[in-house]
PDB file of C-alpha atoms and ligand atoms in Angstrom:
ATOM      1  CA  MET A   1      -5.392 -23.469 -14.137  1.00 90.00           C
ATOM      2  CA  THR A   2      -4.767 -20.282 -12.015  1.00 95.00           C
ATOM      3  CA  LEU A   3      -1.994 -19.754  -9.787  1.00 98.00           C
ATOM      4  CA  SER A   4      -3.477 -19.995  -6.840  1.00 98.00           C
ATOM      5  CA  ALA A   5      -3.019 -18.136  -3.109  1.00 98.00           C
ATOM      6  CA  PRO A   6      -1.305 -21.326  -1.389  1.00 98.00           C
ATOM      7  CA  GLN A   7       0.949 -22.300  -4.349  1.00 98.00           C
ATOM      8  CA  ILE A   8       2.485 -19.211  -4.192  1.00 98.00           C
ATOM      9  CA  ARG A   9       3.213 -19.005  -0.458  1.00 98.00           C
ATOM     10  CA  SER A  10       5.029 -22.232  -1.082  1.00 98.00           C
ATOM     11  CA  ARG A  11       7.712 -20.239  -4.212  1.00 98.00           C
ATOM     12  CA  LYS A  12      11.068 -19.735  -1.471  1.00 98.00           C
ATOM     13  CA  ARG A  13      13.652 -19.754  -3.671  1.00 98.00           C
ATOM     14  CA  ARG A  14      15.792 -20.659  -0.415  1.00 98.00           C
ATOM     15  CA  ASN A  15      13.638 -23.996  -1.295  1.00 98.00           C
ATOM     16  CA  GLY A  16      14.344 -23.995  -5.020  1.00 98.00           C
ATOM     17  CA  ALA A  17      12.375 -21.925  -6.096  1.00 98.00           C
ATOM     18  CA  GLY A  18      12.050 -20.003  -9.293  1.00 98.00           C
ATOM     19  CA  ALA A  19      11.505 -16.541  -8.295  1.00 98.00           C
ATOM     20  CA  LEU A  20       7.870 -14.840  -8.954  1.00 99.00           C
ATOM     21  CA  VAL A  21       7.433 -12.157 -10.775  1.00 99.00           C
ATOM     22  CA  MET A  22       5.071  -9.217 -10.532  1.00 99.00           C
ATOM     23  CA  VAL A  23       4.219  -6.445 -12.980  1.00 99.00           C
ATOM     24  CA  THR A  24       1.364  -4.535 -12.306  1.00 98.00           C
ATOM     25  CA  ALA A  25      -1.809  -4.634 -15.067  1.00 99.00           C
ATOM     26  CA  TYR A  26      -5.391  -2.441 -15.217  1.00 99.00           C
ATOM     27  CA  ASP A  27      -7.483  -3.425 -17.995  1.00 98.00           C
ATOM     28  CA  GLU A  28      -7.613  -6.008 -19.851  1.00 98.00           C
ATOM     29  CA  PRO A  29      -5.348  -5.941 -23.076  1.00 98.00           C
ATOM     30  CA  GLY A  30      -2.864  -5.103 -20.509  1.00 98.00           C
ATOM     31  CA  ALA A  31      -2.731  -7.905 -18.206  1.00 98.00           C
ATOM     32  CA  ARG A  32      -3.667  -9.980 -21.286  1.00 98.00           C
ATOM     33  CA  TYR A  33       0.520  -8.270 -23.036  1.00 98.00           C
ATOM     34  CA  ALA A  34       1.278  -9.986 -19.085  1.00 98.00           C
ATOM     35  CA  ASP A  35      -0.123 -13.148 -18.673  1.00 98.00           C
ATOM     36  CA  ALA A  36       1.641 -14.110 -22.414  1.00 98.00           C
ATOM     37  CA  ALA A  37       5.270 -13.001 -21.215  1.00 98.00           C
ATOM     38  CA  GLY A  38       4.362 -15.417 -18.263  1.00 98.00           C
ATOM     39  CA  VAL A  39       4.149 -13.558 -15.443  1.00 98.00           C
ATOM     40  CA  ASP A  40       3.097 -15.419 -11.429  1.00 98.00           C
ATOM     41  CA  ILE A  41       1.435 -12.383 -10.682  1.00 99.00           C
ATOM     42  CA  ILE A  42      -0.796  -9.349 -11.949  1.00 99.00           C
ATOM     43  CA  LEU A  43      -1.290  -6.769  -8.857  1.00 99.00           C
ATOM     44  CA  VAL A  44      -4.080  -4.250  -9.668  1.00 99.00           C
ATOM     45  CA  GLY A  45      -1.960  -1.624  -8.163  1.00 98.00           C
ATOM     46  CA  ASP A  46      -3.138   1.536  -6.199  1.00 98.00           C
ATOM     47  CA  SER A  47      -0.556   2.763  -8.670  1.00 98.00           C
ATOM     48  CA  LEU A  48      -3.567   3.107 -10.688  1.00 98.00           C
ATOM     49  CA  ALA A  49      -3.855   6.654  -8.901  1.00 98.00           C
ATOM     50  CA  ASN A  50      -0.466   7.661 -10.674  1.00 96.00           C
ATOM     51  CA  VAL A  51       0.507   6.202 -13.438  1.00 96.00           C
ATOM     52  CA  VAL A  52      -3.921   6.033 -15.131  1.00 97.00           C
ATOM     53  CA  MET A  53      -5.423   8.521 -13.222  1.00 97.00           C
ATOM     54  CA  GLY A  54      -2.360  10.950 -13.285  1.00 96.00           C
ATOM     55  CA  GLN A  55      -3.418  11.562  -9.641  1.00 96.00           C
ATOM     56  CA  PRO A  56       0.363  12.898  -7.229  1.00 95.00           C
ATOM     57  CA  ASP A  57      -0.353  10.271  -5.165  1.00 97.00           C
ATOM     58  CA  THR A  58      -2.110   6.587  -4.422  1.00 98.00           C
ATOM     59  CA  LEU A  59      -4.088   7.798  -1.752  1.00 98.00           C
ATOM     60  CA  HIS A  60      -6.462   9.630  -4.831  1.00 97.00           C
ATOM     61  CA  VAL A  61      -8.093   6.341  -5.758  1.00 98.00           C
ATOM     62  CA  SER A  62     -10.858   4.811  -4.438  1.00 98.00           C
ATOM     63  CA  LEU A  63     -12.383   1.219  -3.771  1.00 98.00           C
ATOM     64  CA  ASP A  64     -15.491   1.943  -7.175  1.00 98.00           C
ATOM     65  CA  GLU A  65     -12.574   2.570  -8.977  1.00 98.00           C
ATOM     66  CA  MET A  66      -9.999  -0.559  -8.215  1.00 99.00           C
ATOM     67  CA  CYS A  67     -13.057  -2.666  -9.006  1.00 99.00           C
ATOM     68  CA  HIS A  68     -13.270  -1.485 -11.979  1.00 98.00           C
ATOM     69  CA  HIS A  69     -10.318  -2.387 -13.585  1.00 99.00           C
ATOM     70  CA  VAL A  70      -9.632  -5.758 -11.458  1.00 99.00           C
ATOM     71  CA  ARG A  71     -13.217  -6.103 -13.263  1.00 99.00           C
ATOM     72  CA  ALA A  72     -11.328  -5.123 -16.447  1.00 99.00           C
ATOM     73  CA  VAL A  73      -8.247  -6.987 -15.595  1.00 99.00           C
ATOM     74  CA  ALA A  74      -9.806 -10.472 -15.101  1.00 98.00           C
ATOM     75  CA  ALA A  75     -11.607  -9.662 -18.052  1.00 98.00           C
ATOM     76  CA  ALA A  76      -8.445 -11.275 -19.295  1.00 98.00           C
ATOM     77  CA  THR A  77      -8.606 -14.659 -17.207  1.00 98.00           C
ATOM     78  CA  PRO A  78      -4.900 -14.491 -17.255  1.00 98.00           C
ATOM     79  CA  GLN A  79      -2.896 -18.322 -16.033  1.00 98.00           C
ATOM     80  CA  ALA A  80      -1.533 -14.999 -13.013  1.00 98.00           C
ATOM     81  CA  HIS A  81      -2.966 -14.590 -10.129  1.00 98.00           C
ATOM     82  CA  ILE A  82      -4.751 -11.710  -9.437  1.00 99.00           C
ATOM     83  CA  VAL A  83      -4.170  -9.740  -6.316  1.00 99.00           C
ATOM     84  CA  ALA A  84      -5.827  -6.446  -6.006  1.00 99.00           C
ATOM     85  CA  ASP A  85      -4.668  -3.322  -3.689  1.00 99.00           C
ATOM     86  CA  MET A  86      -6.830  -2.000  -1.309  1.00 99.00           C
ATOM     87  CA  PRO A  87      -7.295   1.073  -1.427  1.00 98.00           C
ATOM     88  CA  TRP A  88      -5.870   3.955   1.355  1.00 98.00           C
ATOM     89  CA  LEU A  89      -8.839   4.074   4.288  1.00 98.00           C
ATOM     90  CA  THR A  90     -10.977   0.527   3.192  1.00 98.00           C
ATOM     91  CA  TYR A  91      -9.167  -0.901   5.933  1.00 98.00           C
ATOM     92  CA  HIS A  92      -8.337   0.905   8.603  1.00 98.00           C
ATOM     93  CA  VAL A  93     -11.924   1.718  10.168  1.00 96.00           C
ATOM     94  CA  ASP A  94     -13.206  -1.335  11.175  1.00 95.00           C
ATOM     95  CA  SER A  95     -12.513  -5.356   9.850  1.00 98.00           C
ATOM     96  CA  ALA A  96     -16.569  -5.493   9.398  1.00 98.00           C
ATOM     97  CA  ASP A  97     -16.217  -2.827   6.619  1.00 98.00           C
ATOM     98  CA  SER A  98     -12.937  -3.976   5.479  1.00 98.00           C
ATOM     99  CA  VAL A  99     -13.622  -7.678   5.107  1.00 98.00           C
ATOM    100  CA  ARG A 100     -16.695  -6.084   2.918  1.00 98.00           C
ATOM    101  CA  ASN A 101     -14.384  -4.254   1.126  1.00 99.00           C
ATOM    102  CA  ALA A 102     -11.667  -7.008   0.019  1.00 99.00           C
ATOM    103  CA  ALA A 103     -14.805  -9.243  -0.724  1.00 99.00           C
ATOM    104  CA  ALA A 104     -15.872  -6.117  -2.929  1.00 99.00           C
ATOM    105  CA  LEU A 105     -12.558  -6.888  -5.073  1.00 99.00           C
ATOM    106  CA  VAL A 106     -13.180 -10.090  -4.642  1.00 99.00           C
ATOM    107  CA  ARG A 107     -16.537 -10.186  -6.471  1.00 98.00           C
ATOM    108  CA  ALA A 108     -15.097  -8.487  -9.356  1.00 99.00           C
ATOM    109  CA  GLY A 109     -12.105 -11.271 -10.245  1.00 98.00           C
ATOM    110  CA  ALA A 110      -9.336 -10.545  -8.006  1.00 99.00           C
ATOM    111  CA  HIS A 111      -8.002 -13.580  -6.223  1.00 99.00           C
ATOM    112  CA  SER A 112      -6.359 -12.474  -3.240  1.00 99.00           C
ATOM    113  CA  VAL A 113      -6.285  -8.427  -2.039  1.00 99.00           C
ATOM    114  CA  LYS A 114      -3.025  -6.728  -0.935  1.00 99.00           C
ATOM    115  CA  LEU A 115      -2.529  -4.678   2.252  1.00 99.00           C
ATOM    116  CA  GLU A 116       0.139  -2.124   3.709  1.00 99.00           C
ATOM    117  CA  GLY A 117       0.794  -2.328   7.331  1.00 98.00           C
ATOM    118  CA  GLY A 118       2.277  -4.492   9.941  1.00 98.00           C
ATOM    119  CA  ARG A 119       1.443  -4.441  13.003  1.00 98.00           C
ATOM    120  CA  ALA A 120      -1.401  -2.372  12.643  1.00 97.00           C
ATOM    121  CA  ARG A 121      -3.583  -4.341  10.544  1.00 98.00           C
ATOM    122  CA  ARG A 122      -2.908  -7.342  12.567  1.00 98.00           C
ATOM    123  CA  GLU A 123      -6.979  -7.063  13.161  1.00 98.00           C
ATOM    124  CA  VAL A 124      -8.041  -6.333  10.107  1.00 98.00           C
ATOM    125  CA  VAL A 125      -5.740  -8.925   8.568  1.00 98.00           C
ATOM    126  CA  ARG A 126      -7.388 -11.241  10.601  1.00 98.00           C
ATOM    127  CA  ALA A 127     -10.698 -10.912   9.876  1.00 98.00           C
ATOM    128  CA  ILE A 128     -10.195 -11.013   5.582  1.00 98.00           C
ATOM    129  CA  LEU A 129      -8.373 -13.794   5.899  1.00 98.00           C
ATOM    130  CA  ASP A 130     -11.132 -14.871   8.630  1.00 98.00           C
ATOM    131  CA  ALA A 131     -13.378 -14.702   5.396  1.00 98.00           C
ATOM    132  CA  GLU A 132     -11.409 -16.969   3.224  1.00 98.00           C
ATOM    133  CA  ILE A 133      -9.996 -14.567   1.418  1.00 99.00           C
ATOM    134  CA  PRO A 134      -5.911 -14.387   0.538  1.00 99.00           C
ATOM    135  CA  VAL A 135      -4.725 -11.320   1.813  1.00 99.00           C
ATOM    136  CA  MET A 136      -0.060 -10.074   0.608  1.00 99.00           C
ATOM    137  CA  GLY A 137       1.265  -7.778   3.374  1.00 99.00           C
ATOM    138  CA  HIS A 138       2.883  -5.070   1.937  1.00 99.00           C
ATOM    139  CA  LEU A 139       6.228  -3.596   4.402  1.00 99.00           C
ATOM    140  CA  GLY A 140       8.493  -0.304   3.669  1.00 98.00           C
ATOM    141  CA  LEU A 141       8.227   2.731   1.625  1.00 98.00           C
ATOM    142  CA  THR A 142       4.268   1.773   2.026  1.00 98.00           C
ATOM    143  CA  PRO A 143       3.455   4.735  -1.155  1.00 98.00           C
ATOM    144  CA  GLN A 144      -0.389   5.048   1.348  1.00 98.00           C
ATOM    145  CA  SER A 145       1.501   6.005   3.772  1.00 98.00           C
ATOM    146  CA  VAL A 146       3.809   8.600   2.137  1.00 98.00           C
ATOM    147  CA  LEU A 147       2.043  11.864   3.856  1.00 98.00           C
ATOM    148  CA  SER A 148       2.708  10.442   7.120  1.00 97.00           C
ATOM    149  CA  PHE A 149       6.837   9.359   6.339  1.00 98.00           C
ATOM    150  CA  GLY A 150       6.650  13.233   4.659  1.00 98.00           C
ATOM    151  CA  GLY A 151       7.848  12.124   1.309  1.00 97.00           C
ATOM    152  CA  PHE A 152       8.147   8.803  -0.779  1.00 96.00           C
ATOM    153  CA  LYS A 153      11.561   7.963   1.338  1.00 97.00           C
ATOM    154  CA  VAL A 154      13.508   5.148   1.713  1.00 98.00           C
ATOM    155  CA  GLN A 155      12.318   3.377   4.775  1.00 98.00           C
ATOM    156  CA  ALA A 156      14.570   0.789   7.199  1.00 98.00           C
ATOM    157  CA  LYS A 157      17.656   2.574   7.191  1.00 98.00           C
ATOM    158  CA  THR A 158      18.622   2.466  10.462  1.00 98.00           C
ATOM    159  CA  ARG A 159      19.084  -0.735  12.602  1.00 98.00           C
ATOM    160  CA  ALA A 160      16.579  -0.460  14.893  1.00 98.00           C
ATOM    161  CA  ALA A 161      13.395   0.394  11.809  1.00 98.00           C
ATOM    162  CA  ALA A 162      15.018  -2.451   9.767  1.00 98.00           C
ATOM    163  CA  GLU A 163      14.675  -4.955  13.289  1.00 98.00           C
ATOM    164  CA  TRP A 164      10.793  -3.107  13.450  1.00 98.00           C
ATOM    165  CA  LEU A 165      10.384  -3.944   9.851  1.00 98.00           C
ATOM    166  CA  ILE A 166      11.235  -7.864  10.295  1.00 98.00           C
ATOM    167  CA  LYS A 167       9.185  -7.674  13.253  1.00 98.00           C
ATOM    168  CA  ASP A 168       6.600  -6.748  11.231  1.00 98.00           C
ATOM    169  CA  ALA A 169       6.640  -8.841   8.341  1.00 99.00           C
ATOM    170  CA  THR A 170       6.948 -11.846  11.171  1.00 98.00           C
ATOM    171  CA  LEU A 171       4.008 -10.687  12.955  1.00 98.00           C
ATOM    172  CA  LEU A 172       2.074 -11.189   9.155  1.00 98.00           C
ATOM    173  CA  GLN A 173       3.737 -14.231   8.413  1.00 98.00           C
ATOM    174  CA  ASP A 174       2.144 -15.300  11.472  1.00 98.00           C
ATOM    175  CA  GLU A 175      -1.693 -13.949  11.357  1.00 98.00           C
ATOM    176  CA  GLY A 176      -1.196 -15.765   7.156  1.00 98.00           C
ATOM    177  CA  VAL A 177      -0.529 -13.996   4.861  1.00 98.00           C
ATOM    178  CA  TYR A 178       0.512 -16.022   1.797  1.00 99.00           C
ATOM    179  CA  ALA A 179       3.975 -13.397   0.437  1.00 99.00           C
ATOM    180  CA  VAL A 180       4.735  -9.892   1.613  1.00 99.00           C
ATOM    181  CA  VAL A 181       5.952  -7.165  -0.335  1.00 99.00           C
ATOM    182  CA  ILE A 182       9.070  -5.259   0.279  1.00 99.00           C
ATOM    183  CA  GLU A 183       9.381  -1.668  -1.473  1.00 98.00           C
ATOM    184  CA  GLY A 184      12.272   0.702  -1.066  1.00 98.00           C
ATOM    185  CA  VAL A 185      14.728  -0.196   2.106  1.00 98.00           C
ATOM    186  CA  PRO A 186      18.619  -1.163   1.422  1.00 98.00           C
ATOM    187  CA  SER A 187      19.504  -4.088   0.282  1.00 98.00           C
ATOM    188  CA  VAL A 188      20.640  -6.349   2.567  1.00 98.00           C
ATOM    189  CA  VAL A 189      17.283  -5.297   4.267  1.00 98.00           C
ATOM    190  CA  GLY A 190      15.515  -7.170   2.099  1.00 98.00           C
ATOM    191  CA  THR A 191      17.853 -10.251   2.268  1.00 98.00           C
ATOM    192  CA  LYS A 192      17.134  -9.635   6.273  1.00 98.00           C
ATOM    193  CA  VAL A 193      13.470  -9.782   5.744  1.00 98.00           C
ATOM    194  CA  THR A 194      13.713 -12.778   3.060  1.00 99.00           C
ATOM    195  CA  GLU A 195      15.984 -14.893   5.257  1.00 98.00           C
ATOM    196  CA  ALA A 196      13.726 -14.267   7.977  1.00 98.00           C
ATOM    197  CA  LEU A 197      10.527 -15.507   6.550  1.00 98.00           C
ATOM    198  CA  GLU A 198       9.102 -19.145   5.842  1.00 98.00           C
ATOM    199  CA  ILE A 199       6.877 -17.092   2.543  1.00 98.00           C
ATOM    200  CA  PRO A 200       8.134 -15.124   0.198  1.00 99.00           C
ATOM    201  CA  THR A 201       8.821 -11.903  -0.048  1.00 99.00           C
ATOM    202  CA  ILE A 202       8.186  -9.698  -3.706  1.00 99.00           C
ATOM    203  CA  GLY A 203      10.701  -6.863  -3.712  1.00 98.00           C
ATOM    204  CA  ILE A 204      10.290  -3.342  -5.462  1.00 98.00           C
ATOM    205  CA  GLY A 205      13.085  -1.596  -4.431  1.00 98.00           C
ATOM    206  CA  ALA A 206      14.919  -3.958  -1.718  1.00 98.00           C
ATOM    207  CA  GLY A 207      17.687  -5.701  -3.598  1.00 98.00           C
ATOM    208  CA  PRO A 208      18.552  -9.061  -5.404  1.00 98.00           C
ATOM    209  CA  ASP A 209      17.935 -11.458  -2.894  1.00 98.00           C
ATOM    210  CA  THR A 210      13.729 -11.648  -2.243  1.00 99.00           C
ATOM    211  CA  ASP A 211      12.228 -14.077  -3.662  1.00 99.00           C
ATOM    212  CA  GLY A 212      10.309 -12.244  -6.029  1.00 98.00           C
ATOM    213  CA  GLN A 213      10.057  -8.994  -7.430  1.00 99.00           C
ATOM    214  CA  VAL A 214       7.680  -5.808  -8.282  1.00 98.00           C
ATOM    215  CA  LEU A 215       7.526  -3.355 -11.560  1.00 98.00           C
ATOM    216  CA  VAL A 216       5.054  -0.718 -12.268  1.00 98.00           C
ATOM    217  CA  PHE A 217       3.892  -1.624 -16.116  1.00 98.00           C
ATOM    218  CA  HIS A 218       3.818   1.856 -17.046  1.00 98.00           C
ATOM    219  CA  ASP A 219       6.899   2.573 -14.964  1.00 97.00           C
ATOM    220  CA  LEU A 220       8.469  -0.825 -17.050  1.00 98.00           C
ATOM    221  CA  LEU A 221       7.260  -0.181 -20.256  1.00 98.00           C
ATOM    222  CA  GLY A 222       9.262   3.610 -20.612  1.00 97.00           C
ATOM    223  CA  MET A 223       5.482   4.810 -20.432  1.00 97.00           C
ATOM    224  CA  SER A 224       5.115   6.924 -16.912  1.00 93.00           C
ATOM    225  CA  LYS A 225       5.539  10.702 -16.816  1.00 85.00           C
ATOM    226  CA  ARG A 226       6.949  10.714 -12.880  1.00 80.00           C
ATOM    227  CA  LYS A 227      10.184  10.243 -13.362  1.00 85.00           C
ATOM    228  CA  PRO A 228      11.553   6.769 -12.616  1.00 88.00           C
ATOM    229  CA  ALA A 229      12.272   5.679  -8.751  1.00 93.00           C
ATOM    230  CA  LYS A 230      16.183   4.160  -8.237  1.00 95.00           C
ATOM    231  CA  PHE A 231      14.893   0.910  -8.498  1.00 96.00           C
ATOM    232  CA  VAL A 232      13.100   1.082 -12.237  1.00 97.00           C
ATOM    233  CA  ARG A 233      14.633  -1.047 -15.106  1.00 98.00           C
ATOM    234  CA  GLN A 234      12.928   0.912 -17.989  1.00 97.00           C
ATOM    235  CA  TYR A 235      12.966  -2.497 -20.748  1.00 98.00           C
ATOM    236  CA  ALA A 236      10.906  -0.234 -23.558  1.00 98.00           C
ATOM    237  CA  ASP A 237      10.225   2.870 -24.853  1.00 97.00           C
ATOM    238  CA  VAL A 238       7.027   2.161 -25.294  1.00 98.00           C
ATOM    239  CA  GLY A 239       5.664   5.932 -24.457  1.00 97.00           C
ATOM    240  CA  SER A 240       8.201   7.330 -27.971  1.00 97.00           C
ATOM    241  CA  LEU A 241       6.551   3.840 -29.903  1.00 98.00           C
ATOM    242  CA  ILE A 242       2.734   5.162 -29.076  1.00 98.00           C
ATOM    243  CA  THR A 243       3.752   8.914 -29.826  1.00 98.00           C
ATOM    244  CA  SER A 244       4.996   7.860 -32.972  1.00 98.00           C
ATOM    245  CA  ALA A 245       2.595   5.863 -34.260  1.00 98.00           C
ATOM    246  CA  ILE A 246      -0.899   8.434 -33.397  1.00 98.00           C
ATOM    247  CA  GLY A 247       1.962  11.685 -34.928  1.00 98.00           C
ATOM    248  CA  GLU A 248       1.866   9.616 -38.668  1.00 98.00           C
ATOM    249  CA  TYR A 249      -1.823   8.403 -38.282  1.00 98.00           C
ATOM    250  CA  ALA A 250      -2.318  12.318 -37.310  1.00 98.00           C
ATOM    251  CA  ARG A 251       0.168  13.254 -40.523  1.00 98.00           C
ATOM    252  CA  ASP A 252      -1.874  10.773 -43.297  1.00 98.00           C
ATOM    253  CA  VAL A 253      -5.828  12.261 -42.064  1.00 98.00           C
ATOM    254  CA  ARG A 254      -4.411  15.591 -42.570  1.00 98.00           C
ATOM    255  CA  GLU A 255      -1.750  14.390 -46.043  1.00 98.00           C
ATOM    256  CA  GLY A 256      -5.583  12.073 -46.719  1.00 98.00           C
ATOM    257  CA  THR A 257      -3.106   9.081 -47.319  1.00 98.00           C
ATOM    258  CA  PHE A 258      -5.491   7.527 -44.799  1.00 98.00           C
ATOM    259  CA  PRO A 259      -8.048   5.692 -45.200  1.00 98.00           C
ATOM    260  CA  GLY A 260      -6.745   4.947 -48.067  1.00 98.00           C
ATOM    261  CA  PRO A 261      -8.520   2.186 -50.781  1.00 95.00           C
ATOM    262  CA  ASN A 262      -8.124  -0.692 -48.862  1.00 97.00           C
ATOM    263  CA  GLU A 263      -9.285   1.077 -45.542  1.00 98.00           C
ATOM    264  CA  ALA A 264     -12.596   1.669 -46.858  1.00 97.00           C
ATOM    265  CA  TYR A 265     -15.709  -0.086 -48.344  1.00 96.00           C
ATOM    266  CA  ASP A 266     -16.193  -0.922 -52.032  1.00 92.00           C
ATOM    267  CA  ASN A 267     -19.825   0.263 -53.068  1.00 90.00           C
ATOM    268  CA  PRO A 268     -22.528  -1.479 -53.817  1.00 91.00           C
ATOM    269  CA  GLU A 269     -24.072  -1.321 -57.238  1.00 91.00           C
ATOM    270  CA  GLY A 270     -26.391   1.149 -58.398  1.00 88.00           C
ATOM    271  CA  LEU A 271     -25.924   3.542 -55.054  1.00 90.00           C
ATOM    272  CA  PHE A 272     -26.228   6.768 -56.000  1.00 87.00           C
ATOM    273  CA  ASP A 273     -25.599   6.130 -59.907  1.00 69.00           C
TER     274      ASP A 273
HETATM  275  O1  KIV B 301       0.546  -0.428  -6.821  1.00 58.01           O
HETATM  276  C1  KIV B 301       1.303  -0.777  -6.936  1.00 58.01           C
HETATM  277  O2  KIV B 301       2.575  -0.254  -8.223  1.00 58.01           O
HETATM  278  C2  KIV B 301       2.243  -1.478  -5.860  1.00 58.01           C
HETATM  279  C3  KIV B 301       3.484  -1.676  -6.339  1.00 58.01           C
HETATM  280  C4  KIV B 301       4.002  -0.714  -5.572  1.00 58.01           C
HETATM  281  C5  KIV B 301       4.509  -2.773  -4.984  1.00 58.01           C
HETATM  282  O3  KIV B 301       1.599  -1.408  -4.615  1.00 58.01           O
END
């Protein structure tokens, strides 16, 4: 059975729940490997723009592109919950359009949607929830705000900004979001917002006390061309493995050792005698 949004909502560490594990995936193999590893949540993140499409930020991915990748992830039929990012400008203009855009991600195979921002998104969160689509929030260093932040900068570094973030998180909780991602804030802010909420927090660069953690697939596997952020732990060097495997294949082709007899079909008798 797929992990549902209400089940995730009840996963608060202070109530004895285990930490939530979330990882991004963008295609069927990635989702299949992540699910086999036992993650709780697969995020089809708009980081797709960075790590798959090679773009400088997440402003460069469309709803159609997100739906295409959600469909591929859903084809893995994971036990893990699939949450899909609503890309930039698909929930900023009009509530009715935002609901239709969230529904497109659900029809592509997502079990819920994630969107960035606090009080400014209150109405749209309410409209999407009213359409029976579970919503995950995302606060702190929200990558879709890169232009207004003037870069990818750690957020909530003053007392006032931290209190603002905690208020935003509480407001999202009161609207009915089932969990909230907290990104790129001092650890103490991750701790305080986690203490303040009844719903789980999922941290990325928010310290050890959040109710779960999320990392980007390509960052944790060492497949990213970008310099990893301070908060990334790289668990493998799959990028080097891929280059070396493809290099061996190229060498074998050039030396005439691939394909070998076991990798070719026998000639039927009488063919070209
Ligand atoms: O798109 C993404 O990968 C994300 C994570 C960084 C939380 O939103």
